[in-house]
PDB file of C-alpha atoms in Angstrom:
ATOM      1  CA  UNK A  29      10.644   5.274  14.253  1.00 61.00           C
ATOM      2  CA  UNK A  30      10.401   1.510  13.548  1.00 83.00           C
ATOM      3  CA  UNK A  31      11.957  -0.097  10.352  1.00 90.00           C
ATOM      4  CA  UNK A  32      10.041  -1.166   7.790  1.00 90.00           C
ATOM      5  CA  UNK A  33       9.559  -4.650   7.337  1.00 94.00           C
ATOM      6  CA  UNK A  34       7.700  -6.725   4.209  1.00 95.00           C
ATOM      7  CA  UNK A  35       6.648  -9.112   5.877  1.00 96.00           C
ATOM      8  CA  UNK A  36       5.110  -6.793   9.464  1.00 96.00           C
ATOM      9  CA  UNK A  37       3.556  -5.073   6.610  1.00 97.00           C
ATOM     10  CA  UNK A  38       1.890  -8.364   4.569  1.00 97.00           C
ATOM     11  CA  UNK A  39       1.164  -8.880   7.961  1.00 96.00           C
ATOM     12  CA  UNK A  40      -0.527  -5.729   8.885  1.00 97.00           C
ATOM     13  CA  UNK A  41      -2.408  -5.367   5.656  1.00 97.00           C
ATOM     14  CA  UNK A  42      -4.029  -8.553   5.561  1.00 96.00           C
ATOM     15  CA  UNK A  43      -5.410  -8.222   9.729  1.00 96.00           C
ATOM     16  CA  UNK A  44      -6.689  -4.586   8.401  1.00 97.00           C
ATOM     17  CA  UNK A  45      -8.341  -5.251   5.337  1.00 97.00           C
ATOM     18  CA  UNK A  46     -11.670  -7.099   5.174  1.00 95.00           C
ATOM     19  CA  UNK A  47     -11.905 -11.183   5.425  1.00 94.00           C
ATOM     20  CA  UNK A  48     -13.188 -11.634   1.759  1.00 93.00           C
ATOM     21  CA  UNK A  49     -10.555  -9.480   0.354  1.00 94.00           C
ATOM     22  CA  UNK A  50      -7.492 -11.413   2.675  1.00 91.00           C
ATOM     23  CA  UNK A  51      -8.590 -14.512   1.691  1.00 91.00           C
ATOM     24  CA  UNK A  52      -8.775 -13.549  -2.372  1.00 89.00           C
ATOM     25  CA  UNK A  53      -4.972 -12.209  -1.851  1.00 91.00           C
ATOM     26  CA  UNK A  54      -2.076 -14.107  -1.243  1.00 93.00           C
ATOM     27  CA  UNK A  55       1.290 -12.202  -0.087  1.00 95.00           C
ATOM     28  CA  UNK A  56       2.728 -11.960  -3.424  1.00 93.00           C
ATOM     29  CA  UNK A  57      -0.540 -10.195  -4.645  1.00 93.00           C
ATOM     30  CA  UNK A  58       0.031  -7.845  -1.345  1.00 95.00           C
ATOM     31  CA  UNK A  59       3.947  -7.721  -1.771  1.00 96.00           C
ATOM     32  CA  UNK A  60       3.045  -5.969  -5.801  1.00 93.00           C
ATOM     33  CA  UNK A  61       0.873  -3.494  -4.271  1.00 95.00           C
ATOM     34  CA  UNK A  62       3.683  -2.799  -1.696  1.00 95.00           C
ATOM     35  CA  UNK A  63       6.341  -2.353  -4.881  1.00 95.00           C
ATOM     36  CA  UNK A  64       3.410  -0.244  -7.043  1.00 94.00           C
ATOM     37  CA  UNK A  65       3.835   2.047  -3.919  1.00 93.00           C
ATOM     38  CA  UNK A  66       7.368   2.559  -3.581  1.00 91.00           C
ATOM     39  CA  UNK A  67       7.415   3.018  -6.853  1.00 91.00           C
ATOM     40  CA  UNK A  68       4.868   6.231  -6.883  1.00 91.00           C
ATOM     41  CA  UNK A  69       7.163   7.580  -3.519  1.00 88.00           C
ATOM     42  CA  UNK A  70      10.254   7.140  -6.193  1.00 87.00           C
ATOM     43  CA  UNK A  71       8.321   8.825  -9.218  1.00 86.00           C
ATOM     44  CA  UNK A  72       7.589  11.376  -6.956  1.00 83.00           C
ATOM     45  CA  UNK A  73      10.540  12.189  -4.687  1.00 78.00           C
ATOM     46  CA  UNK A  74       8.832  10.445  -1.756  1.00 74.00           C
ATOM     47  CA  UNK A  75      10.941   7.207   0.012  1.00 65.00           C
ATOM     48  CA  UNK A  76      11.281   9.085   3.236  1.00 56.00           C
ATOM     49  CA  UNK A  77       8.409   7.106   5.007  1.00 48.00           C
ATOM     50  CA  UNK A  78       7.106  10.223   6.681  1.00 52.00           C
ATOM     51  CA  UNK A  79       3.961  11.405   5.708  1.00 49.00           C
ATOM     52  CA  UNK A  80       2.160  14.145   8.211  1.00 52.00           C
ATOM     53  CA  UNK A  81      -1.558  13.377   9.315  1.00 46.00           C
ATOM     54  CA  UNK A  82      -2.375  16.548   7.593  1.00 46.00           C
ATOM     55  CA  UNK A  83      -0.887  15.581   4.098  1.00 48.00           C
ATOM     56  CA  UNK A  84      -1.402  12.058   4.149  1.00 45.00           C
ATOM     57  CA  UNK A  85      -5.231  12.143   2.632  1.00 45.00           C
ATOM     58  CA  UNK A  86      -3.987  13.964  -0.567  1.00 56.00           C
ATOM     59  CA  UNK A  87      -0.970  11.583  -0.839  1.00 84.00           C
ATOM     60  CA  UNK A  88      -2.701   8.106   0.007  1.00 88.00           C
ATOM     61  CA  UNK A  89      -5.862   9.635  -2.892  1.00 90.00           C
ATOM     62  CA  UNK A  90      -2.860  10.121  -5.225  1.00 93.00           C
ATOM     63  CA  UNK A  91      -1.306   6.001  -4.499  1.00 93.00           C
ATOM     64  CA  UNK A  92      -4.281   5.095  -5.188  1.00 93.00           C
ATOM     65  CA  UNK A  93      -5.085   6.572  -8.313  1.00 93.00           C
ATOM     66  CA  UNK A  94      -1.529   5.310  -9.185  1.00 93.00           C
ATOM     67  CA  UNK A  95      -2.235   1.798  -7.884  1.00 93.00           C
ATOM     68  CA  UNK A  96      -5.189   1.801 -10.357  1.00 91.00           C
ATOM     69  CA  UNK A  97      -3.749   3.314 -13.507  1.00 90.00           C
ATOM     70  CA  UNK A  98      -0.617   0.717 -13.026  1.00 87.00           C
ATOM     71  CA  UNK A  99      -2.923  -2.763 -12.082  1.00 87.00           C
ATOM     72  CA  UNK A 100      -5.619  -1.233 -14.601  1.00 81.00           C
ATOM     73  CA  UNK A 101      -3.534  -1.531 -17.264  1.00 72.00           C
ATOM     74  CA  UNK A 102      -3.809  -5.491 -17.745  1.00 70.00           C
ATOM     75  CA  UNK A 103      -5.755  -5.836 -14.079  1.00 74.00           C
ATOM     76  CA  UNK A 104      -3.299  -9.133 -13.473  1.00 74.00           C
ATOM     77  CA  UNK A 105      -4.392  -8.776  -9.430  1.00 79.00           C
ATOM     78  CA  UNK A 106      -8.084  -9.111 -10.511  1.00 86.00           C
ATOM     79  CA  UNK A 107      -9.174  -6.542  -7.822  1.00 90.00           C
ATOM     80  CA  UNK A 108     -11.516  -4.064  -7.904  1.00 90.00           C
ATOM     81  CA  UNK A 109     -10.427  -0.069  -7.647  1.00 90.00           C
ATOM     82  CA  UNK A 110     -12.160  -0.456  -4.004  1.00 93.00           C
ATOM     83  CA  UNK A 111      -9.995  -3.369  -3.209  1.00 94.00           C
ATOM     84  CA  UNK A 112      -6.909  -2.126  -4.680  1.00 94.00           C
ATOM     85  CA  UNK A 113      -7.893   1.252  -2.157  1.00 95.00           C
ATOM     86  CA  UNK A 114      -8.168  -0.994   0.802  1.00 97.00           C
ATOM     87  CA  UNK A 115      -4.792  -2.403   0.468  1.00 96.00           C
ATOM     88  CA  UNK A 116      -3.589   0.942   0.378  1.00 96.00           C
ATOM     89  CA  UNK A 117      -4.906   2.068   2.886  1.00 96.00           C
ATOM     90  CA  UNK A 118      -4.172  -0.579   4.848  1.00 97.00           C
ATOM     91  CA  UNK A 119      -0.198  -0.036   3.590  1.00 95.00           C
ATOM     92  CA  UNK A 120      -0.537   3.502   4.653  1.00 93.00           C
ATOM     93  CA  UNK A 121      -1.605   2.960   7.937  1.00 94.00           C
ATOM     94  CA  UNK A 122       1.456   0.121   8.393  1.00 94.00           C
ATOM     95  CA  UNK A 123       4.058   3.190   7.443  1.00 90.00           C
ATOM     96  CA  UNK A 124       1.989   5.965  10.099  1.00 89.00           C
ATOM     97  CA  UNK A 125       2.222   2.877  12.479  1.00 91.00           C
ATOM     98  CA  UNK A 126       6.212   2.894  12.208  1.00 88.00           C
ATOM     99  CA  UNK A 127       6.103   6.537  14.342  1.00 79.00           C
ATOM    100  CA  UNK A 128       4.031   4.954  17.416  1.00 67.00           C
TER     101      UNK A 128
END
């Protein structure tokens, strides 16, 4: 297993998320999301960075809805729930990419 890096990951998400969407977000926009998502894994008893193919759709459905209620709140990104998904995603499939 790789270590995980902020900037591989800024990295990662913004060459796996669409062109329109990296060029609306800058890293620190990217870098929040990253926080808003350690954040759920420490609400929830989760910083091991090993989530199983099998459990990973329920978990990455539950970031997300997480993602939204926190950015929601005062939407200070100015994304949309599908962009805020996308980065997710994206995030998500950085951490799988740490057990190649």
């Amino acid at each position: 297993m790789n270590i995980y890096d902020e900037q591989e990951a800024v990295d990662f998400i913004k060459s796996h998320i669409s062109d329109t969407l990296g060029k609306r977000c800058d890293d620190d926009t990217i870098l929040e999301i990253i926080d808003i998502i350690f954040d759920y894994y420490e609400d929830n008893g989760l910083l091991e960075l090993d989530i199983d193919d099998d459990e990973a759709d329920g978990d990455v459905d539950a970031i997300i809805m997480y993602a939204k209620k926190l950015i929601g709140k005062d939407n200070r990104l100015g994304l949309s729930d599908g962009e805020i998904a996308e980065i997710v995603k994206a995030e998500i499939d950085y951490e799988l990419s740490l057990d190649d």
